[in-house]
Coordinates of C-alpha atoms and ligand atoms in Angstrom, one line a residue:
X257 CA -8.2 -14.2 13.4
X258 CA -9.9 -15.7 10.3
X259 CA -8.0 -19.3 10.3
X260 CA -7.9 -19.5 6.3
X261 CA -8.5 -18.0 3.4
X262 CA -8.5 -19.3 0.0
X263 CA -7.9 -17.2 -3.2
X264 CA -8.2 -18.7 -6.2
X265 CA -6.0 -17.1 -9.2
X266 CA -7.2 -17.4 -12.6
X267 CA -4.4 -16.8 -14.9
X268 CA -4.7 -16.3 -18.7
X269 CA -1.6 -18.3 -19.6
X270 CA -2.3 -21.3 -17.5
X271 CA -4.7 -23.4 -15.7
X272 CA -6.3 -21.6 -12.1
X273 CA -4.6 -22.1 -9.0
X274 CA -5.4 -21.4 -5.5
X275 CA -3.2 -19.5 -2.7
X276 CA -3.8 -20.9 0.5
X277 CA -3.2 -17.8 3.5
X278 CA -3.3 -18.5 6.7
X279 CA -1.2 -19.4 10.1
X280 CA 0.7 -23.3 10.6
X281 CA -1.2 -24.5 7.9
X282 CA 2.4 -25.8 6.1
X283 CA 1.8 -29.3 7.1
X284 CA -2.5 -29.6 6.3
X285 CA -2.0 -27.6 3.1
X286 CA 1.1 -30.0 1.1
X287 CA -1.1 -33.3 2.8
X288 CA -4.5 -32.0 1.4
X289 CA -2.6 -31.3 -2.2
X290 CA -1.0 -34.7 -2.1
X291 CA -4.3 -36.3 -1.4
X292 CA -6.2 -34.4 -4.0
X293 CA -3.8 -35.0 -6.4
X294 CA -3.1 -38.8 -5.7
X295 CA 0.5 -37.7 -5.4
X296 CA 1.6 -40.1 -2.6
X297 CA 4.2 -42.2 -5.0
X298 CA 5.5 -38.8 -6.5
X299 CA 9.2 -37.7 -6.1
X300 CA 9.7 -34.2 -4.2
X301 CA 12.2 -31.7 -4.2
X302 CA 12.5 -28.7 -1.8
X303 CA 14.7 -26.1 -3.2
X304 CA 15.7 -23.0 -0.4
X305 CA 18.5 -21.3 0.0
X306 CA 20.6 -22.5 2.7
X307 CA 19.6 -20.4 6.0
X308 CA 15.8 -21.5 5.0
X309 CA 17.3 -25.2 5.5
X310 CA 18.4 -25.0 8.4
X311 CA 15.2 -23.1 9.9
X312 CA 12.4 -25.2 7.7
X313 CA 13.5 -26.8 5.2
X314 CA 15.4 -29.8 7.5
X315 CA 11.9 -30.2 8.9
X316 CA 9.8 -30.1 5.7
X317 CA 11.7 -32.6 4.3
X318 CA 11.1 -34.8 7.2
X319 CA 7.4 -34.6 7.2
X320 CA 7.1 -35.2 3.4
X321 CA 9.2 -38.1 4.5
X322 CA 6.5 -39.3 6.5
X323 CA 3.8 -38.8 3.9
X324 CA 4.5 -39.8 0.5
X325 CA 6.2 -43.3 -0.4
X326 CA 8.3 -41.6 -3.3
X327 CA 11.9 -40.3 -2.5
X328 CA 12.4 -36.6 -1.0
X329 CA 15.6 -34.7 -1.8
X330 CA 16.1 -31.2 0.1
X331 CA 19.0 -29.1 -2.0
X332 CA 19.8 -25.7 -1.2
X333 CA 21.8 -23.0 -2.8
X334 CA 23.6 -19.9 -1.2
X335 CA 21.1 -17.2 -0.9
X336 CA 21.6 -13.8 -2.6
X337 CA 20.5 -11.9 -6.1
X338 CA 24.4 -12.6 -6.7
X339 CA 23.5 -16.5 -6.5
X340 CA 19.9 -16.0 -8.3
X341 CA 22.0 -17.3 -11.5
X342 CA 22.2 -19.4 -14.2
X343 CA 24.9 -21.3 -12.8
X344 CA 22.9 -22.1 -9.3
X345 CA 20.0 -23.5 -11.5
X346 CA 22.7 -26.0 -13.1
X347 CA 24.1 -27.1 -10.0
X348 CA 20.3 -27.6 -9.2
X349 CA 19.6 -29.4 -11.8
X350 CA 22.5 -31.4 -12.2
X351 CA 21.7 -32.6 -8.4
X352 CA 18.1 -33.5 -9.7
X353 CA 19.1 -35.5 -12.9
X354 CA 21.6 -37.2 -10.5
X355 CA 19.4 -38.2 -8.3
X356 CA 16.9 -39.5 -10.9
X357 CA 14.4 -36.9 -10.6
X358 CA 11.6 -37.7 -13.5
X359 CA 8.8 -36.2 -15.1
X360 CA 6.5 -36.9 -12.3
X361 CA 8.8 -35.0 -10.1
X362 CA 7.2 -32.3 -7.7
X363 CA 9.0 -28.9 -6.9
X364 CA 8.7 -27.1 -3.9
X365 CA 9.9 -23.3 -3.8
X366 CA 10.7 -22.7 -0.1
X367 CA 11.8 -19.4 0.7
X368 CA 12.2 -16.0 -0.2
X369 CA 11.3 -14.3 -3.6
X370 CA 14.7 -15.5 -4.6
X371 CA 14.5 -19.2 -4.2
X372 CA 10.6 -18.7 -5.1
X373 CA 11.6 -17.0 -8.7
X374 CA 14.6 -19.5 -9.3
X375 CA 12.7 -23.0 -8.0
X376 CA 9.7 -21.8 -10.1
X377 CA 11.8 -21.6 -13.2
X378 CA 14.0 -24.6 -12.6
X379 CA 10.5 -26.2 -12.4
X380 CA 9.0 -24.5 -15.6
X381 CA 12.2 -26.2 -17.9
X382 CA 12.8 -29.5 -15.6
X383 CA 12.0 -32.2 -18.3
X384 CA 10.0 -29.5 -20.3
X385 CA 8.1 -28.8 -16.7
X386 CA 7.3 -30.2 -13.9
X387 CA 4.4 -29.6 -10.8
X388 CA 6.1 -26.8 -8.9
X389 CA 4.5 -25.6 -5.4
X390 CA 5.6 -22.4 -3.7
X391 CA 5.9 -22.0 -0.2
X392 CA 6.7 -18.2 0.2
X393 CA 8.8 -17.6 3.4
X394 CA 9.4 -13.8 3.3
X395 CA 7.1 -11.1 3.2
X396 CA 7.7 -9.4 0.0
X397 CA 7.3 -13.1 -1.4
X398 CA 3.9 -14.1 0.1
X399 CA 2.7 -10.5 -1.2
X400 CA 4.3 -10.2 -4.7
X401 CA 7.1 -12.7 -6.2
X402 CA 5.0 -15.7 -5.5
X403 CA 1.8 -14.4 -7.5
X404 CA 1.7 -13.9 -11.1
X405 CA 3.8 -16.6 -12.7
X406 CA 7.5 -14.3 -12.9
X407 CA 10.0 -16.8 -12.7
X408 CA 13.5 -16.2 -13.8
X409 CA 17.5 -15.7 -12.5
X410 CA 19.9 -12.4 -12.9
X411 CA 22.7 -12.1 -15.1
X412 CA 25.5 -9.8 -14.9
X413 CA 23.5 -7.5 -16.9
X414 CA 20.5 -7.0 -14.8
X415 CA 18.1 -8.5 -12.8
X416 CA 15.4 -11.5 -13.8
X417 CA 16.4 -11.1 -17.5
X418 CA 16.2 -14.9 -18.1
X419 CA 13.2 -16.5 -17.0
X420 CA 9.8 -17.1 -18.1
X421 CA 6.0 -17.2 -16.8
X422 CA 5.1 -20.2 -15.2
X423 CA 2.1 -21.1 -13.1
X424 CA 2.1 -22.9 -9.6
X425 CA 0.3 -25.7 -9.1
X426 CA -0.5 -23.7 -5.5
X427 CA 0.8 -21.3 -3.5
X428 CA 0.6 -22.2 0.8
X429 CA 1.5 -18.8 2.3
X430 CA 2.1 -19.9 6.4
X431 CA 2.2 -16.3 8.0
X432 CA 3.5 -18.1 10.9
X433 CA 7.3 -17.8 8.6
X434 CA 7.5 -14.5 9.5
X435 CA 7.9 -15.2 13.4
X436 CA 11.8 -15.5 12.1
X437 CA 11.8 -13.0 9.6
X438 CA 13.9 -9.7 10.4
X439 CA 12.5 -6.4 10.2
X440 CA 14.5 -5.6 8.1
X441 CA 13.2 -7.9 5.5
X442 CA 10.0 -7.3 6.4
X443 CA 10.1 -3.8 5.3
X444 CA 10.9 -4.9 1.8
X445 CA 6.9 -6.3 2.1
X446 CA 6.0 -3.1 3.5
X447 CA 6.9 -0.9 0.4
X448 CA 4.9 -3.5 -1.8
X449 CA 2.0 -3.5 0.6
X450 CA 1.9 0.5 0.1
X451 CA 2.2 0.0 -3.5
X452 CA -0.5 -2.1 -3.5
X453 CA -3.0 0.5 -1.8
X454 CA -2.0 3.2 -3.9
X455 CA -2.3 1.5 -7.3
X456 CA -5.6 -0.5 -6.8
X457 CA -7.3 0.3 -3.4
X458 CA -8.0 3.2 -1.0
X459 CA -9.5 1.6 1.3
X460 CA -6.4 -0.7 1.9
X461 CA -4.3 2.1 1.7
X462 CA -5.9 4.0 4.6
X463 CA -6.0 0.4 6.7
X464 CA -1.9 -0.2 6.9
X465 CA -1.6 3.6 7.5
X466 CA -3.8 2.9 10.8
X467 CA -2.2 0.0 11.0
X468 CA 1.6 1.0 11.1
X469 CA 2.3 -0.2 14.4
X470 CA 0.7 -3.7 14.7
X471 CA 2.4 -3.8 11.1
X472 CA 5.6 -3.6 13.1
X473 CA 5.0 -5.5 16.0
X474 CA 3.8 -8.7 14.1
X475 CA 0.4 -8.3 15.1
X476 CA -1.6 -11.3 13.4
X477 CA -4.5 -10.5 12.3
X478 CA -3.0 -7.0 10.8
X479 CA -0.5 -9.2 9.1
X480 CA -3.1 -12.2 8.0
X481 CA -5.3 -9.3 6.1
X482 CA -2.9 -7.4 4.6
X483 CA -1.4 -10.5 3.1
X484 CA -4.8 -11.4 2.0
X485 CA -5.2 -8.2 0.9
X486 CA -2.5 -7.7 -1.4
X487 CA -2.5 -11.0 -2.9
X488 CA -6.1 -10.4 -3.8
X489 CA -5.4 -7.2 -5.6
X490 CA -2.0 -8.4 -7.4
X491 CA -4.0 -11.9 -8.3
X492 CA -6.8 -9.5 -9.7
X493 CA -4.0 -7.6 -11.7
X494 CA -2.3 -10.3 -12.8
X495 CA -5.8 -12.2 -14.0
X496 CA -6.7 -9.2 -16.4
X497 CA -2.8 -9.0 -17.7
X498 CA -1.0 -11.8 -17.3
X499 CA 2.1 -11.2 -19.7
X500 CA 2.4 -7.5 -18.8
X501 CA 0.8 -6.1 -22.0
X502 CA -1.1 -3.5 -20.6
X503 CA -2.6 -3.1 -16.9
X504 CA 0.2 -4.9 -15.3
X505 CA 2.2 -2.3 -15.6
X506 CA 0.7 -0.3 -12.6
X507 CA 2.7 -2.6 -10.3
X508 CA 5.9 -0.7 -11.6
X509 CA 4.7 1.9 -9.5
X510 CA 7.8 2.9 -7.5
X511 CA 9.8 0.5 -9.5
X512 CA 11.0 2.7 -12.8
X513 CA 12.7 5.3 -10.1
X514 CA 13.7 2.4 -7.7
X515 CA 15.6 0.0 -10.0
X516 CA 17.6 2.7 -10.8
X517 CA 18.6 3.9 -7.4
X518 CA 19.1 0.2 -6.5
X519 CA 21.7 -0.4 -9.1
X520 CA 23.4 3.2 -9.3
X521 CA 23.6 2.5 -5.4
X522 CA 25.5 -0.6 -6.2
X523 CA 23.0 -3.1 -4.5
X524 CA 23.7 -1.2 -1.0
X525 CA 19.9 0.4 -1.1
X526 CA 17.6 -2.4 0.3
X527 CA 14.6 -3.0 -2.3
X528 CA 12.2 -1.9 0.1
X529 CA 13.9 1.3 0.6
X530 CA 14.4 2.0 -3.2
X531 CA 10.8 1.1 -3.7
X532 CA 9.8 3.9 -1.0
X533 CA 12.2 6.9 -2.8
X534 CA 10.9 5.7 -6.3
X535 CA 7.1 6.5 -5.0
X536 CA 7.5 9.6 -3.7
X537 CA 10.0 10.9 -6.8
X538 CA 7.1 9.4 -9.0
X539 CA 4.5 11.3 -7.0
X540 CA 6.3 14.5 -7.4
X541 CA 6.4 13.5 -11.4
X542 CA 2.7 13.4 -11.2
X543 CA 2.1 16.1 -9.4
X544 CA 4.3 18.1 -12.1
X545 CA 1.7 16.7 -14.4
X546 CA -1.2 17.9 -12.4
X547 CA -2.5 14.1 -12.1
X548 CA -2.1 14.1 -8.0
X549 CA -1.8 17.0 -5.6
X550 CA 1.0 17.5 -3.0
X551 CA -1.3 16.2 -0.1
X552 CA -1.1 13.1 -2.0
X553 CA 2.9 12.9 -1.7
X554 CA 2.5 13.8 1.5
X555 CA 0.1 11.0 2.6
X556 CA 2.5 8.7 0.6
X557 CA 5.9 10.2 2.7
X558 CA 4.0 10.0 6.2
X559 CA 3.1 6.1 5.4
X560 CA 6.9 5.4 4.3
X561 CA 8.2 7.1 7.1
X562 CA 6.2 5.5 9.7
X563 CA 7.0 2.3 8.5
X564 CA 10.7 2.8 8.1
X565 CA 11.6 3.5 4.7
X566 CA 12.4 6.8 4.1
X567 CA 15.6 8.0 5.6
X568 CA 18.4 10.4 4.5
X569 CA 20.0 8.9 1.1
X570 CA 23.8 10.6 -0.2
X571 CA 23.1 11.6 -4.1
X572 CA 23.9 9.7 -6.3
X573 CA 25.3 9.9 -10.1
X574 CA 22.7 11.1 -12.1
X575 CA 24.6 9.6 -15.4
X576 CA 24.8 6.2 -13.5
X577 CA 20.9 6.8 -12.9
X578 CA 20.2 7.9 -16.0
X579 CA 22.1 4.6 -18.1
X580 CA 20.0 2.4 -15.6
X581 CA 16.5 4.3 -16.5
X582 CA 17.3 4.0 -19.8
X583 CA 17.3 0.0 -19.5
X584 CA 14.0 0.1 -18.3
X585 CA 12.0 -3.0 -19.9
X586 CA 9.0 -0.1 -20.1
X587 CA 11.0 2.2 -22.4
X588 CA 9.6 2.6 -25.4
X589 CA 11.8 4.5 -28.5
X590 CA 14.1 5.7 -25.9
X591 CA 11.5 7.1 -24.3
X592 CA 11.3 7.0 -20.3
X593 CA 7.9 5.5 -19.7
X594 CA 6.8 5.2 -15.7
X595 CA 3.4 3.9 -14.4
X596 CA 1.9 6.8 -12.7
X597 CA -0.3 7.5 -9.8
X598 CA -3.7 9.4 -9.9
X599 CA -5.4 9.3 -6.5
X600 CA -5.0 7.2 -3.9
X601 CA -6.4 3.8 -5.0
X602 CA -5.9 5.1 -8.8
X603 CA -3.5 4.8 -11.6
X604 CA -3.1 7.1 -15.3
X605 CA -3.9 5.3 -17.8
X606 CA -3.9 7.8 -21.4
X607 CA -3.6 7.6 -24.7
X608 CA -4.3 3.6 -24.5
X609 CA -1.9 3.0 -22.0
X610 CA -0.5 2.7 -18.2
X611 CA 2.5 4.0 -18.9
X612 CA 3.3 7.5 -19.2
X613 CA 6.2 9.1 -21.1
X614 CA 8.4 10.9 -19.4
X615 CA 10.3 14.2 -20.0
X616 CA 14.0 13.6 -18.7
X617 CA 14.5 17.1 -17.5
X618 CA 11.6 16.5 -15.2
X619 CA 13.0 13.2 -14.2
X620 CA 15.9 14.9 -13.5
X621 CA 14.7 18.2 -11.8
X622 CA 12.3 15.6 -9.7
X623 CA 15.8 13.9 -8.7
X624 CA 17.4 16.7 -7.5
X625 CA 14.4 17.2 -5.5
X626 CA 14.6 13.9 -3.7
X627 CA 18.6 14.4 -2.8
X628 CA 17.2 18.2 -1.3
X629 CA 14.6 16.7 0.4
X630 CA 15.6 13.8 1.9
X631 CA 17.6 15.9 4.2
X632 CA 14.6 16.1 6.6
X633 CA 13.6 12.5 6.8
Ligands
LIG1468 P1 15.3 -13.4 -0.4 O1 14.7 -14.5 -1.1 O2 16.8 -13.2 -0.5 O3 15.0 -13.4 1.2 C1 15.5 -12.4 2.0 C2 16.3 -13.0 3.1 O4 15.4 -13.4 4.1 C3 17.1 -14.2 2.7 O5 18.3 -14.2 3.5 C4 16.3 -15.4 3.2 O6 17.0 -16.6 3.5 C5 15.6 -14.8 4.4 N1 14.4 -15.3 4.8 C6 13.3 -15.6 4.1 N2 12.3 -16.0 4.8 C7 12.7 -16.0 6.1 C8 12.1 -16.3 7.3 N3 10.8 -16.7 7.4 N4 12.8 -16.2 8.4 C9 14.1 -15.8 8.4 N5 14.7 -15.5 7.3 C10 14.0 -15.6 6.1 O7 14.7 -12.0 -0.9 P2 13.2 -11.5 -0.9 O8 13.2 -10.1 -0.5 O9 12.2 -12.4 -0.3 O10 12.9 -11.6 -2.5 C11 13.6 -10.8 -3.4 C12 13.6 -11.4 -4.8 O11 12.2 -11.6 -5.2 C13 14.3 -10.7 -5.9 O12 15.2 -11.5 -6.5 C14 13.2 -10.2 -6.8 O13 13.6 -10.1 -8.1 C15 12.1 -11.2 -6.6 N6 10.8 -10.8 -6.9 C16 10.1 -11.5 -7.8 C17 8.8 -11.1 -8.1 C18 8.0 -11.9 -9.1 O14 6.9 -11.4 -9.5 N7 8.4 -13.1 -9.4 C19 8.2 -10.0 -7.5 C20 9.0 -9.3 -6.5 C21 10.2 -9.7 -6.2

């Protein structure tokens, strides 16, 4: 296996910043950034949510112990999107200002995308911001929350609708974390890995379909180079359009469709999973606009089955679906607008833009289809 890689992300909003990928590399990779950065008299914080203390966090703490002379506070939260609030962000920062956290403070984001996206933004308004280092834990974190600078928290209105961009200072992604990670969780990477080959890269794409069952198993080097993988193509996105004005966009692929299952389903549909249905019901959109053909779907379903992600899903409320869609940060005039595929490796991009508008009756019809279809999966 290739020990290390080193991908250096040059955003437009902030200064470059690399991502370390590799396997047990936690420890070398915070000691080489303290070094670099003379930050040996610095205070750090590791934020996680409270099963990440007990499995790393505990033992970060201790080794930061060991190497820097400033003090080291571990706090943790309840994990959760119903904890990814507001509230959880005061009691964090209350515990900080109480502890005489300063400017000079260091954050580290230890965890999943949920204590990467709320550390990162605790860190972005601490004192006006302060150094903040993420240390991605879960699969879909090392290959989407904890590139591109989305920080934020829920409210009872939706997800991530407070927040803000902010840049790491670095991002260590350990591969080794995933030795405890359920499969479960790990299929919630899988869906964004597929994304990622279908929006940007073929070649990709055609590697984790050979790859399904070393996917599975854990196999290492599969694992190391599709992280590496991904992170380069969402890094490359990101570069180009780093507040979402126009390319970014493609990484909705999947998203538009799977929000709304995800919240009609009342929270019960696993991201993953609702990622999966919202590319194949976007597929069949394109196809209906003669952008892909129906081998394409196909490809697309085999891949999602294989890897877990498609299986029989009971309707839902099309009204509930519909109220969520039209919430969709895309919209534009009350028009549905989705990021659509055109090949494998290839995304639409018309009239100026990534996004497409939408007919509702096709959204609908292609809806119906999915509640039909599912039936054989
Ligand atoms: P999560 O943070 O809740 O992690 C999932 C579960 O896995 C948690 O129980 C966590 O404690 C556990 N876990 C994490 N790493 C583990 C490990 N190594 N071993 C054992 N258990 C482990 O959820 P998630 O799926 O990682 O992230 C979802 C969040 O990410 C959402 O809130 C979403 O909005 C956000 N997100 C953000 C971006 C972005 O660009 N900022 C992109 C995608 C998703």
């Amino acid at each position: 296996m290739k020990k290390v890689s080193k991908i250096i992300i040059n955003p437009q909003n902030g200064p470059k910043y690399p991502v370390i990928i590799g396997k047990n590399i936690i420890r070398d990779s915070i000691n080489s950034w303290i070094v670099d950065t003379k930050s040996v008299e610095r205070t750090f914080v590791v934020i996680c949510d409270s099963l990440i203390e007990n499995l790393y966090g505990k033992e970060v703490k201790r080794f930061l112990e060991k190497e820097v002379r400033g003090k080291v506070f571990l706090f943790s939260f309840d994990g959760g999107e119903e904890n990814k609030t507001r509230e959880t962000k005061k009691m964090l920062e209350n515990l900080m200002l109480s502890s005489g956290c300063g400017r000079d403070t260091v954050v580290l984001g230890l965890g999943g995308g949920i204590s990467t996206d709320l550390a990162g933004f605790l860190a972005a308004t601490y004192m006006r911001g302060v150094d903040y280092l993420s240390l991605p834990t879960s699969l879909l974190a090392m290959v989407d929350a904890t590139v591109g600078g989305k920080t934020g928290v829920n409210t009872q209105q939706g997800k991530n609708l407070i927040g803000c961009f902010y840049q790491p200072k670095e991002v260590i992604v350990d591969i080794s974390f995933l030795d405890t990670l359920s499969l479960r969780e790990k299929k919630n990477g899988f869906a964004e890995m597929v994304k990622h080959g279908i929006i940007a890269d073929s070649e990709y794409f055609s590697f984790l379909r050979e790859h399904t069952e070393e996917l599975f198993s854990g196999e290492e080097e599969t694992l190391f180079h599709s992280v590496e993988r991904s992170i380069l193509i969402k890094g490359a996105i990101v570069e180009e359009d780093t507040l979402e004005r126009g390319k970014r966009k493609i990484l909705n692929f999947g998203h538009t469709i799977g929000h709304a299952l995800e919240k009609a389903g009342h929270w019960t549909i696993d991201h993953g999973r609702a990622v999966a249905y919202g590319m194949v019901v976007e597929a069949w959109i394109a196809e209906e606009y003669g952008f892909v053909d129906e081998v394409f779907t196909l490809e697309l379903e085999k891949i999602l089955k294989a890897l877990g992600l498609l299986k029989k899903i009971d309707r839902l409320d099309h009204r509930e679906l519909f109220s969520s869609l039209k919430m969709d940060k895309k919209n534009s005039n009350g028009e549905l607008i989705m990021a659509l595929p055109k090949d494998f490796g290839e995304m639409y991009f018309g009239e100026g833009s990534y996004g497409k508008r939408v007919k509702r009756e096709l959204v609908y019809t292609s809806l119906e289809k999915l509640w039909k279809h599912c039936l054989s999966w």
